[in-house]
Amino acid sequence: MLAASRRSASITIRSVYTPFIGGKFIIGNGETFDVENPATGESLCTITSASPSDISSAISQADSAFQSGVWSKSSVIHRSKTLSRLARILEERLPDLAVIESQQTGRPIREMKTQLGRLPEWLDYFAALIRTQQGFVAPTQGNLLNYVTRVPLGAVAQITPFNHPLLIGNKKIAPALAAGNSVIVKPSELAPISVLEFAEMATEAGIPPHVLSVLPGGASTGKEIVSSPLIRKIDVTAGTPTGRAIGSIAGQNLASYVAELGGKAPIVVFDDADVESAVNGVAFSAFVASGQTCVSGTRLIVQDGIYDSFMKRFIEKVQSITKRIGDPLNPLSTMGPVVSRSALERVIRMVSNSPRKVAFGGERLTGASPLDGYDYSKGYFYPPTIIENVETEDELWQEEVFGPVLVVKRFKEESVGLRLANECKYGLGAGIWTSDLSRAHRVSAGIEAGLCWVNTHHRNDPSSPW
């Protein structure tokens, strides 16, 4: 059962969303909450959470669908063709989905059009991969045949974040469906709309009922899902405390567990870097998505020889970005608000508590946008902020702000730059800017991060493990 729809900024957003189970939106029994547009503070729609009984039913039926083999035992050609159809449906609806993403996250429409334009690649990639995936014959002793093949796990749970709702959702859902699993998704309560819409597209493409379910709700919904003994694997993108809590539950149930729990990416700029490219690249790394990505460049480490000239040009770049912050649906707007009032309060608190030098920004944006007159006070706007002379023991160096805040430190020798890059508990992403190929390989090997970009940032591909 669907509630009446309303038109909003040229996109149809339903007034009410409910859990998506069995290939359709059901009449949910859980509590309701509103999804807010962080640029306006206004409600976009109402969400009915999945109740405990909804969750139990969805997982039980997902497991039954898996055991039946309707998807898990279907041919790889059938699964591949279905995912390819879904990719084409998604491709056709990307312009509308970009508006939805912009409204529910506050991110500029220019960012969302660029990001969502690549989403079909993940479906196409895994649709192709399952056609070509092969087992192998392993050597053994005696008159025996020893072969290895891959099989789906069963019902799997995925918890997705607010910052890239459909991108990260797609990165999780596509390979899980391709492998033949039944998938239960719990999207962020801050930005669930696009994932719920995607589930309906999956049904249209031919994904059988109960093979993909989307269960909206908050932390209690996520805990209820991952606590089920029928869940064979859990894949979560969240903060460290949430990851620890879910990990303990996964351990009790002996479920496979994959967690991506944040980062504090260092960006090391060496004397031999192309300064103009590095300035633009560092700004992109730090302030895309208003700094709300787990691999955002948040710790800038610049070598002495170019520090002063680099910082002068970098601050000029950030000034330019700030002047062009406006209505996120304005295609000329460069940066949006942070996602919620609590996110804004966290940024304000962490910056105001720092005793270090604020080189740029540092205060909430209010008044009218120079770009288009947009009233900043309606939303949760905070400017790109640069803080110099931060010590490695400072909170801003060690902890995620998850906002447009960049701390800066200088160094002389390469070994010192590398030490500073590693002087943090997080190790997800990192970046290096240099024209020396040997140095690029040497330093990237020494940085304790799972992913290290050289002379670029925020680049990803479905062929990459992350």
CSV table of C-alpha atoms in Angstrom, one decimal:
chain,number,residue,atom,x,y,z
A,1,MET,CA,0.0,0.0,0.0
A,2,LEU,CA,1.4,3.4,-1.0
A,3,ALA,CA,0.6,6.8,0.4
A,4,ALA,CA,-0.2,9.7,-1.9
A,5,SER,CA,2.7,11.4,-3.6
A,6,ARG,CA,3.6,15.0,-3.9
A,7,ARG,CA,5.8,16.9,-6.3
A,8,SER,CA,9.0,18.3,-4.8
A,9,ALA,CA,11.6,20.1,-6.9
A,10,SER,CA,10.6,18.2,-10.1
A,11,ILE,CA,10.8,14.7,-8.4
A,12,THR,CA,8.0,12.6,-7.0
A,13,ILE,CA,8.7,11.8,-3.4
A,14,ARG,CA,6.1,9.8,-1.7
A,15,SER,CA,4.6,11.4,1.4
A,16,VAL,CA,5.0,8.1,3.3
A,17,TYR,CA,7.5,5.3,2.9
A,18,THR,CA,7.1,1.9,4.6
A,19,PRO,CA,9.3,-1.3,4.7
A,20,PHE,CA,9.9,-2.9,1.3
A,21,ILE,CA,9.3,-6.7,1.8
A,22,GLY,CA,8.2,-9.3,-0.7
A,23,GLY,CA,8.7,-7.1,-3.7
A,24,LYS,CA,6.4,-4.3,-2.5
A,25,PHE,CA,5.9,-1.6,0.2
A,26,ILE,CA,3.9,-3.1,3.0
A,27,ILE,CA,1.7,-1.6,5.7
A,28,GLY,CA,4.4,-1.2,8.4
A,29,ASN,CA,3.8,-1.6,12.1
A,30,GLY,CA,6.8,0.4,13.4
A,31,GLU,CA,7.3,3.9,14.7
A,32,THR,CA,7.3,6.8,12.3
A,33,PHE,CA,9.9,9.5,11.7
A,34,ASP,CA,10.5,12.3,9.2
A,35,VAL,CA,13.3,12.6,6.7
A,36,GLU,CA,14.6,16.2,6.8
A,37,ASN,CA,16.2,18.3,4.0
A,38,PRO,CA,19.3,19.5,5.7
A,39,ALA,CA,19.4,22.6,3.5
A,40,THR,CA,16.0,23.8,4.6
A,41,GLY,CA,15.2,22.0,7.8
A,42,GLU,CA,11.9,21.0,6.3
A,43,SER,CA,10.4,17.5,6.2
A,44,LEU,CA,10.6,15.6,2.9
A,45,CYS,CA,8.5,12.6,3.9
A,46,THR,CA,7.5,10.3,6.7
A,47,ILE,CA,9.0,6.9,7.1
A,48,THR,CA,7.4,4.0,8.9
A,49,SER,CA,10.1,1.9,10.6
A,50,ALA,CA,10.2,-1.9,10.3
A,51,SER,CA,8.8,-3.3,13.5
A,52,PRO,CA,10.3,-6.4,15.2
A,53,SER,CA,7.6,-8.5,13.6
A,54,ASP,CA,8.3,-6.9,10.2
A,55,ILE,CA,12.0,-7.7,10.6
A,56,SER,CA,11.4,-11.3,11.7
A,57,SER,CA,9.1,-11.9,8.8
A,58,ALA,CA,11.4,-10.3,6.3
A,59,ILE,CA,14.4,-12.3,7.4
A,60,SER,CA,12.5,-15.6,7.6
A,61,GLN,CA,11.1,-15.1,4.1
A,62,ALA,CA,14.5,-14.1,2.8
A,63,ASP,CA,15.9,-17.3,4.1
A,64,SER,CA,13.0,-19.3,2.7
A,65,ALA,CA,13.6,-17.6,-0.7
A,66,PHE,CA,17.2,-18.6,-0.5
A,67,GLN,CA,16.5,-22.2,0.4
A,68,SER,CA,13.9,-22.4,-2.4
A,69,GLY,CA,16.6,-21.7,-5.0
A,70,VAL,CA,14.4,-19.2,-6.9
A,71,TRP,CA,17.4,-16.9,-7.1
A,72,SER,CA,20.3,-18.7,-5.3
A,73,LYS,CA,20.2,-21.7,-7.6
A,74,SER,CA,19.1,-19.8,-10.8
A,75,SER,CA,21.6,-19.8,-13.6
A,76,VAL,CA,24.4,-17.2,-13.6
A,77,ILE,CA,23.1,-16.1,-17.1
A,78,HIS,CA,19.6,-15.4,-15.6
A,79,ARG,CA,21.1,-13.5,-12.6
A,80,SER,CA,23.4,-11.6,-15.0
A,81,LYS,CA,20.6,-10.6,-17.3
A,82,THR,CA,18.4,-9.5,-14.4
A,83,LEU,CA,21.2,-7.3,-13.0
A,84,SER,CA,21.8,-5.8,-16.4
A,85,ARG,CA,18.1,-4.9,-16.7
A,86,LEU,CA,18.3,-3.3,-13.3
A,87,ALA,CA,21.3,-1.3,-14.5
A,88,ARG,CA,19.4,0.1,-17.4
A,89,ILE,CA,16.3,0.9,-15.3
A,90,LEU,CA,18.6,2.7,-12.8
A,91,GLU,CA,20.4,4.5,-15.7
A,92,GLU,CA,17.1,5.9,-17.0
A,93,ARG,CA,16.0,7.2,-13.6
A,94,LEU,CA,19.3,8.8,-12.5
A,95,PRO,CA,18.2,12.4,-13.1
A,96,ASP,CA,15.3,12.0,-10.7
A,97,LEU,CA,17.4,10.1,-8.2
A,98,ALA,CA,20.1,12.8,-8.2
A,99,VAL,CA,17.5,15.3,-7.0
A,100,ILE,CA,16.3,12.9,-4.3
A,101,GLU,CA,19.9,12.4,-3.1
A,102,SER,CA,20.6,16.1,-3.1
A,103,GLN,CA,17.4,16.8,-1.1
A,104,GLN,CA,17.9,14.1,1.6
A,105,THR,CA,21.7,14.6,2.0
A,106,GLY,CA,22.0,18.4,1.2
A,107,ARG,CA,24.8,17.6,-1.2
A,108,PRO,CA,25.0,19.9,-4.3
A,109,ILE,CA,23.1,18.6,-7.4
A,110,ARG,CA,26.3,18.8,-9.4
A,111,GLU,CA,28.0,16.3,-7.1
A,112,MET,CA,25.1,13.9,-7.1
A,113,LYS,CA,24.7,13.9,-10.9
A,114,THR,CA,28.4,13.1,-11.2
A,115,GLN,CA,28.4,10.4,-8.5
A,116,LEU,CA,25.2,8.7,-9.6
A,117,GLY,CA,26.2,8.7,-13.2
A,118,ARG,CA,28.6,5.8,-12.4
A,119,LEU,CA,26.2,3.7,-10.4
A,120,PRO,CA,25.1,1.4,-13.2
A,121,GLU,CA,28.8,0.4,-13.6
A,122,TRP,CA,28.6,-1.7,-10.4
A,123,LEU,CA,25.6,-3.7,-11.6
A,124,ASP,CA,27.1,-4.1,-15.0
A,125,TYR,CA,30.5,-5.2,-13.6
A,126,PHE,CA,29.1,-7.9,-11.3
A,127,ALA,CA,26.6,-9.0,-13.9
A,128,ALA,CA,29.6,-9.7,-16.1
A,129,LEU,CA,31.8,-11.1,-13.4
A,130,ILE,CA,29.4,-13.9,-12.5
A,131,ARG,CA,29.4,-15.0,-16.2
A,132,THR,CA,33.2,-15.3,-16.1
A,133,GLN,CA,33.9,-16.4,-12.5
A,134,GLN,CA,35.5,-19.8,-12.5
A,135,GLY,CA,36.4,-22.3,-9.8
A,136,PHE,CA,39.7,-24.0,-9.9
A,137,VAL,CA,41.2,-27.5,-9.5
A,138,ALA,CA,43.6,-27.6,-6.7
A,139,PRO,CA,46.6,-30.1,-6.7
A,140,THR,CA,46.2,-33.0,-4.3
A,141,GLN,CA,47.6,-36.5,-3.8
A,142,GLY,CA,46.3,-39.8,-5.1
A,143,ASN,CA,43.6,-40.6,-7.6
A,144,LEU,CA,41.3,-37.7,-6.5
A,145,LEU,CA,39.8,-34.6,-8.0
A,146,ASN,CA,40.1,-31.6,-5.7
A,147,TYR,CA,38.1,-28.6,-6.9
A,148,VAL,CA,37.0,-25.3,-5.4
A,149,THR,CA,34.0,-23.2,-6.3
A,150,ARG,CA,32.1,-20.3,-4.8
A,151,VAL,CA,28.6,-20.5,-3.4
A,152,PRO,CA,26.2,-17.9,-1.9
A,153,LEU,CA,25.9,-17.6,1.9
A,154,GLY,CA,22.2,-17.2,2.4
A,155,ALA,CA,20.4,-14.2,3.9
A,156,VAL,CA,22.8,-11.3,4.4
A,157,ALA,CA,22.4,-8.0,6.2
A,158,GLN,CA,23.7,-4.6,4.9
A,159,ILE,CA,23.7,-1.4,6.9
A,160,THR,CA,24.3,1.7,4.7
A,161,PRO,CA,25.2,5.3,5.7
A,162,PHE,CA,23.7,8.7,4.9
A,163,ASN,CA,26.6,10.3,3.0
A,164,HIS,CA,26.4,8.2,-0.1
A,165,PRO,CA,23.0,6.4,0.2
A,166,LEU,CA,22.7,4.9,-3.2
A,167,LEU,CA,26.4,4.6,-4.1
A,168,ILE,CA,27.3,2.6,-1.0
A,169,GLY,CA,24.0,0.8,-1.2
A,170,ASN,CA,24.8,-0.3,-4.8
A,171,LYS,CA,28.3,-1.3,-3.9
A,172,LYS,CA,27.0,-3.7,-1.3
A,173,ILE,CA,23.8,-4.9,-3.0
A,174,ALA,CA,25.2,-5.6,-6.5
A,175,PRO,CA,27.8,-8.2,-5.6
A,176,ALA,CA,25.6,-9.8,-2.9
A,177,LEU,CA,22.7,-10.3,-5.4
A,178,ALA,CA,25.1,-11.4,-8.2
A,179,ALA,CA,26.4,-14.2,-5.9
A,180,GLY,CA,22.9,-15.4,-5.3
A,181,ASN,CA,22.2,-14.2,-1.7
A,182,SER,CA,19.0,-12.9,-0.3
A,183,VAL,CA,19.7,-9.3,0.9
A,184,ILE,CA,18.3,-7.3,3.8
A,185,VAL,CA,19.2,-3.6,3.7
A,186,LYS,CA,18.9,-1.1,6.6
A,187,PRO,CA,19.5,2.3,5.1
A,188,SER,CA,20.4,5.3,7.3
A,189,GLU,CA,17.4,6.9,8.9
A,190,LEU,CA,18.8,10.3,7.7
A,191,ALA,CA,18.7,9.4,4.0
A,192,PRO,CA,16.7,6.2,3.2
A,193,ILE,CA,14.5,7.4,0.3
A,194,SER,CA,16.7,6.5,-2.7
A,195,VAL,CA,17.5,3.0,-1.4
A,196,LEU,CA,13.8,2.4,-0.9
A,197,GLU,CA,13.1,3.6,-4.5
A,198,PHE,CA,15.9,1.4,-5.8
A,199,ALA,CA,14.3,-1.7,-4.2
A,200,GLU,CA,11.2,-1.1,-6.3
A,201,MET,CA,13.3,-0.9,-9.4
A,202,ALA,CA,14.9,-4.2,-8.5
A,203,THR,CA,11.5,-5.8,-8.5
A,204,GLU,CA,10.7,-4.2,-11.8
A,205,ALA,CA,13.9,-5.7,-13.2
A,206,GLY,CA,12.9,-9.2,-12.1
A,207,ILE,CA,14.5,-9.7,-8.7
A,208,PRO,CA,12.1,-12.3,-7.1
A,209,PRO,CA,10.1,-11.4,-4.0
A,210,HIS,CA,12.0,-11.6,-0.7
A,211,VAL,CA,15.4,-11.6,-2.4
A,212,LEU,CA,15.9,-7.9,-1.7
A,213,SER,CA,14.2,-6.2,1.3
A,214,VAL,CA,14.7,-2.7,2.6
A,215,LEU,CA,13.9,-2.2,6.3
A,216,PRO,CA,14.0,1.5,7.3
A,217,GLY,CA,14.5,2.5,10.9
A,218,GLY,CA,17.1,3.6,13.5
A,219,ALA,CA,19.7,1.9,15.6
A,220,SER,CA,17.2,-0.5,17.2
A,221,THR,CA,16.1,-1.7,13.7
A,222,GLY,CA,19.7,-2.4,12.8
A,223,LYS,CA,20.3,-4.3,16.0
A,224,GLU,CA,17.2,-6.4,15.5
A,225,ILE,CA,18.3,-7.3,12.0
A,226,VAL,CA,21.9,-8.3,12.8
A,227,SER,CA,20.8,-10.3,15.9
A,228,SER,CA,18.9,-12.8,13.8
A,229,PRO,CA,20.6,-16.2,13.7
A,230,LEU,CA,19.4,-16.6,10.1
A,231,ILE,CA,21.7,-13.8,9.0
A,232,ARG,CA,24.8,-15.4,7.5
A,233,LYS,CA,26.8,-12.2,6.9
A,234,ILE,CA,26.8,-8.6,8.0
A,235,ASP,CA,28.2,-5.7,6.0
A,236,VAL,CA,28.1,-2.4,7.8
A,237,THR,CA,29.4,1.2,7.1
A,238,ALA,CA,29.1,3.2,10.3
A,239,GLY,CA,31.0,4.7,13.2
A,240,THR,CA,33.4,2.8,15.3
A,241,PRO,CA,31.1,2.4,18.4
A,242,THR,CA,28.4,1.0,16.1
A,243,GLY,CA,30.9,-1.3,14.4
A,244,ARG,CA,32.0,-2.7,17.8
A,245,ALA,CA,28.5,-3.3,18.9
A,246,ILE,CA,27.5,-5.1,15.7
A,247,GLY,CA,30.7,-7.0,15.6
A,248,SER,CA,30.0,-8.5,19.1
A,249,ILE,CA,26.6,-9.7,17.9
A,250,ALA,CA,28.1,-11.2,14.7
A,251,GLY,CA,30.6,-13.0,16.8
A,252,GLN,CA,27.9,-14.5,19.0
A,253,ASN,CA,26.0,-15.8,15.9
A,254,LEU,CA,29.2,-16.8,14.1
A,255,ALA,CA,28.2,-14.7,11.2
A,256,SER,CA,30.7,-13.4,8.7
A,257,TYR,CA,31.4,-9.7,9.3
A,258,VAL,CA,32.7,-6.8,7.2
A,259,ALA,CA,32.9,-3.3,8.7
A,260,GLU,CA,34.1,0.0,7.4
A,261,LEU,CA,34.2,2.3,10.4
A,262,GLY,CA,35.5,5.6,9.4
A,263,GLY,CA,38.8,7.3,8.7
A,264,LYS,CA,41.0,10.3,9.2
A,265,ALA,CA,42.8,10.4,5.8
A,266,PRO,CA,46.2,12.1,5.6
A,267,ILE,CA,47.1,14.0,2.5
A,268,VAL,CA,50.9,14.4,2.1
A,269,VAL,CA,52.1,17.1,-0.3
A,270,PHE,CA,55.7,17.0,-1.2
A,271,ASP,CA,57.9,19.8,-2.5
A,272,ASP,CA,58.0,18.4,-6.0
A,273,ALA,CA,54.2,18.2,-6.4
A,274,ASP,CA,52.4,20.2,-9.1
A,275,VAL,CA,51.1,22.9,-6.8
A,276,GLU,CA,48.1,23.9,-8.8
A,277,SER,CA,46.9,20.3,-9.2
A,278,ALA,CA,47.6,19.6,-5.5
A,279,VAL,CA,45.6,22.7,-4.4
A,280,ASN,CA,42.6,21.6,-6.4
A,281,GLY,CA,43.0,17.9,-5.4
A,282,VAL,CA,43.3,18.6,-1.7
A,283,ALA,CA,40.2,20.9,-1.8
A,284,PHE,CA,38.3,18.2,-3.5
A,285,SER,CA,39.5,15.5,-1.1
A,286,ALA,CA,38.6,17.6,1.9
A,287,PHE,CA,35.3,19.4,1.0
A,288,VAL,CA,33.4,17.2,-1.4
A,289,ALA,CA,30.2,16.0,0.4
A,290,SER,CA,31.0,18.8,3.0
A,291,GLY,CA,33.8,16.6,4.3
A,292,GLN,CA,31.3,13.9,5.2
A,293,THR,CA,33.0,10.9,3.7
A,294,CYS,CA,35.1,8.3,5.5
A,295,VAL,CA,38.1,8.9,3.2
A,296,SER,CA,37.9,12.7,3.2
A,297,GLY,CA,41.2,14.4,3.3
A,298,THR,CA,41.2,15.7,6.9
A,299,ARG,CA,44.9,15.9,7.8
A,300,LEU,CA,47.0,17.9,5.4
A,301,ILE,CA,50.8,17.4,5.7
A,302,VAL,CA,52.8,19.8,3.5
A,303,GLN,CA,56.6,19.9,3.0
A,304,ASP,CA,58.4,23.0,4.1
A,305,GLY,CA,59.7,24.0,0.7
A,306,ILE,CA,56.3,24.8,-0.7
A,307,TYR,CA,54.3,25.3,2.5
A,308,ASP,CA,53.8,29.1,2.3
A,309,SER,CA,53.1,29.3,-1.4
A,310,PHE,CA,50.8,26.2,-1.2
A,311,MET,CA,48.8,27.6,1.7
A,312,LYS,CA,48.4,31.0,0.0
A,313,ARG,CA,46.9,29.4,-3.1
A,314,PHE,CA,44.9,26.8,-1.1
A,315,ILE,CA,43.2,29.5,1.0
A,316,GLU,CA,42.4,31.4,-2.2
A,317,LYS,CA,40.8,28.2,-3.5
A,318,VAL,CA,38.8,27.7,-0.4
A,319,GLN,CA,37.6,31.3,-0.4
A,320,SER,CA,36.3,30.7,-4.0
A,321,ILE,CA,34.4,27.5,-2.8
A,322,THR,CA,32.9,29.4,0.0
A,323,LYS,CA,31.6,32.3,-2.2
A,324,ARG,CA,29.8,29.7,-4.4
A,325,ILE,CA,27.9,27.9,-1.6
A,326,GLY,CA,24.2,28.2,-2.3
A,327,ASP,CA,21.0,26.3,-2.8
A,328,PRO,CA,22.1,22.6,-3.3
A,329,LEU,CA,19.8,22.3,-6.2
A,330,ASN,CA,21.5,25.2,-8.0
A,331,PRO,CA,23.9,23.6,-10.4
A,332,LEU,CA,26.5,26.3,-9.7
A,333,SER,CA,26.6,25.6,-6.0
A,334,THR,CA,29.9,24.1,-4.8
A,335,MET,CA,29.1,22.7,-1.3
A,336,GLY,CA,26.1,21.9,0.8
A,337,PRO,CA,25.3,21.7,4.5
A,338,VAL,CA,26.2,19.0,6.9
A,339,VAL,CA,23.4,16.4,7.2
A,340,SER,CA,21.7,17.3,10.5
A,341,ARG,CA,21.6,19.7,13.4
A,342,SER,CA,23.5,17.3,15.6
A,343,ALA,CA,26.2,17.0,12.9
A,344,LEU,CA,26.5,20.8,12.8
A,345,GLU,CA,26.7,21.0,16.6
A,346,ARG,CA,29.5,18.4,16.6
A,347,VAL,CA,31.5,20.4,14.1
A,348,ILE,CA,31.0,23.6,16.0
A,349,ARG,CA,32.0,22.0,19.3
A,350,MET,CA,35.2,20.4,18.0
A,351,VAL,CA,36.4,23.5,16.2
A,352,SER,CA,35.5,25.9,19.1
A,353,ASN,CA,37.3,23.6,21.6
A,354,SER,CA,40.6,23.7,19.6
A,355,PRO,CA,43.2,26.2,20.8
A,356,ARG,CA,44.9,26.2,17.4
A,357,LYS,CA,44.9,28.9,14.7
A,358,VAL,CA,41.9,29.0,12.4
A,359,ALA,CA,43.3,30.1,9.0
A,360,PHE,CA,39.9,30.1,7.3
A,361,GLY,CA,36.3,29.5,8.3
A,362,GLY,CA,35.5,28.3,11.7
A,363,GLU,CA,32.0,29.7,12.2
A,364,ARG,CA,28.5,28.6,11.1
A,365,LEU,CA,27.3,30.3,7.9
A,366,THR,CA,24.3,32.6,8.3
A,367,GLY,CA,22.8,35.3,6.1
A,368,ALA,CA,22.4,35.2,2.3
A,369,SER,CA,24.6,33.3,-0.2
A,370,PRO,CA,26.7,35.5,-2.4
A,371,LEU,CA,26.0,33.0,-5.2
A,372,ASP,CA,22.2,33.0,-5.3
A,373,GLY,CA,20.9,34.7,-2.1
A,374,TYR,CA,20.0,31.4,-0.5
A,375,ASP,CA,19.3,31.8,3.3
A,376,TYR,CA,22.0,29.8,5.1
A,377,SER,CA,20.2,30.0,8.4
A,378,LYS,CA,17.5,27.7,7.1
A,379,GLY,CA,19.9,24.8,7.0
A,380,TYR,CA,23.0,23.4,8.6
A,381,PHE,CA,25.7,25.2,6.6
A,382,TYR,CA,29.3,25.3,7.8
A,383,PRO,CA,32.1,26.7,5.6
A,384,PRO,CA,35.3,25.0,4.5
A,385,THR,CA,37.5,25.4,7.5
A,386,ILE,CA,41.3,25.2,7.8
A,387,ILE,CA,43.1,25.0,11.1
A,388,GLU,CA,46.9,25.3,11.2
A,389,ASN,CA,49.6,24.3,13.8
A,390,VAL,CA,47.6,21.4,15.2
A,391,GLU,CA,49.4,18.9,17.4
A,392,THR,CA,49.2,15.2,16.8
A,393,GLU,CA,47.6,14.6,20.2
A,394,ASP,CA,44.8,17.2,19.5
A,395,GLU,CA,41.2,15.9,19.1
A,396,LEU,CA,41.0,17.4,15.6
A,397,TRP,CA,44.0,15.4,14.5
A,398,GLN,CA,42.9,12.1,16.1
A,399,GLU,CA,39.1,12.0,15.8
A,400,GLU,CA,36.7,12.2,12.9
A,401,VAL,CA,34.8,15.5,12.7
A,402,PHE,CA,32.8,14.4,9.7
A,403,GLY,CA,32.4,17.9,8.4
A,404,PRO,CA,34.4,20.4,6.2
A,405,VAL,CA,37.3,20.8,8.6
A,406,LEU,CA,40.9,20.3,7.6
A,407,VAL,CA,43.9,20.4,9.9
A,408,VAL,CA,47.3,21.3,8.6
A,409,LYS,CA,50.9,20.5,9.6
A,410,ARG,CA,54.3,21.0,7.9
A,411,PHE,CA,57.3,18.7,7.7
A,412,LYS,CA,60.9,18.7,6.4
A,413,GLU,CA,62.1,15.1,5.7
A,414,GLU,CA,60.1,12.4,4.0
A,415,SER,CA,60.4,10.2,7.0
A,416,VAL,CA,58.7,12.8,9.2
A,417,GLY,CA,55.9,13.2,6.7
A,418,LEU,CA,55.3,9.5,6.7
A,419,ARG,CA,55.4,9.3,10.5
A,420,LEU,CA,52.8,12.1,10.7
A,421,ALA,CA,50.6,10.4,8.2
A,422,ASN,CA,50.6,7.2,10.3
A,423,GLU,CA,50.2,9.0,13.7
A,424,CYS,CA,46.5,8.3,14.0
A,425,LYS,CA,44.4,5.3,14.9
A,426,TYR,CA,42.4,5.3,11.6
A,427,GLY,CA,43.8,3.6,8.5
A,428,LEU,CA,41.2,3.6,5.7
A,429,GLY,CA,42.4,6.0,3.1
A,430,ALA,CA,45.3,8.4,2.3
A,431,GLY,CA,46.7,10.6,-0.5
A,432,ILE,CA,50.1,11.6,-1.8
A,433,TRP,CA,51.0,14.4,-4.1
A,434,THR,CA,54.4,14.2,-5.8
A,435,SER,CA,56.0,14.1,-9.2
A,436,ASP,CA,58.6,11.5,-8.1
A,437,LEU,CA,57.4,8.0,-9.1
A,438,SER,CA,59.8,6.2,-6.8
A,439,ARG,CA,58.7,8.3,-3.9
A,440,ALA,CA,55.0,7.7,-4.7
A,441,HIS,CA,55.5,3.9,-4.5
A,442,ARG,CA,57.8,4.1,-1.5
A,443,VAL,CA,55.6,6.4,0.6
A,444,SER,CA,52.3,4.7,-0.4
A,445,ALA,CA,53.8,1.4,0.8
A,446,GLY,CA,54.8,3.0,4.1
A,447,ILE,CA,51.4,4.6,4.8
A,448,GLU,CA,49.3,2.4,7.0
A,449,ALA,CA,46.0,2.7,5.1
A,450,GLY,CA,44.0,0.3,3.0
A,451,LEU,CA,43.8,2.6,0.1
A,452,CYS,CA,46.3,5.2,-1.0
A,453,TRP,CA,45.7,7.6,-4.0
A,454,VAL,CA,48.6,9.3,-5.8
A,455,ASN,CA,48.0,12.7,-7.3
A,456,THR,CA,44.2,12.2,-7.1
A,457,HIS,CA,41.5,11.4,-4.5
A,458,HIS,CA,38.0,9.8,-4.1
A,459,ARG,CA,38.5,7.6,-7.2
A,460,ASN,CA,36.9,4.2,-7.0
A,461,ASP,CA,35.9,1.4,-9.3
A,462,PRO,CA,33.8,-1.8,-9.0
A,463,SER,CA,37.0,-3.8,-9.7
A,464,SER,CA,38.6,-2.5,-6.5
A,465,PRO,CA,38.1,-4.3,-3.2
A,466,TRP,CA,36.9,-1.0,-1.7
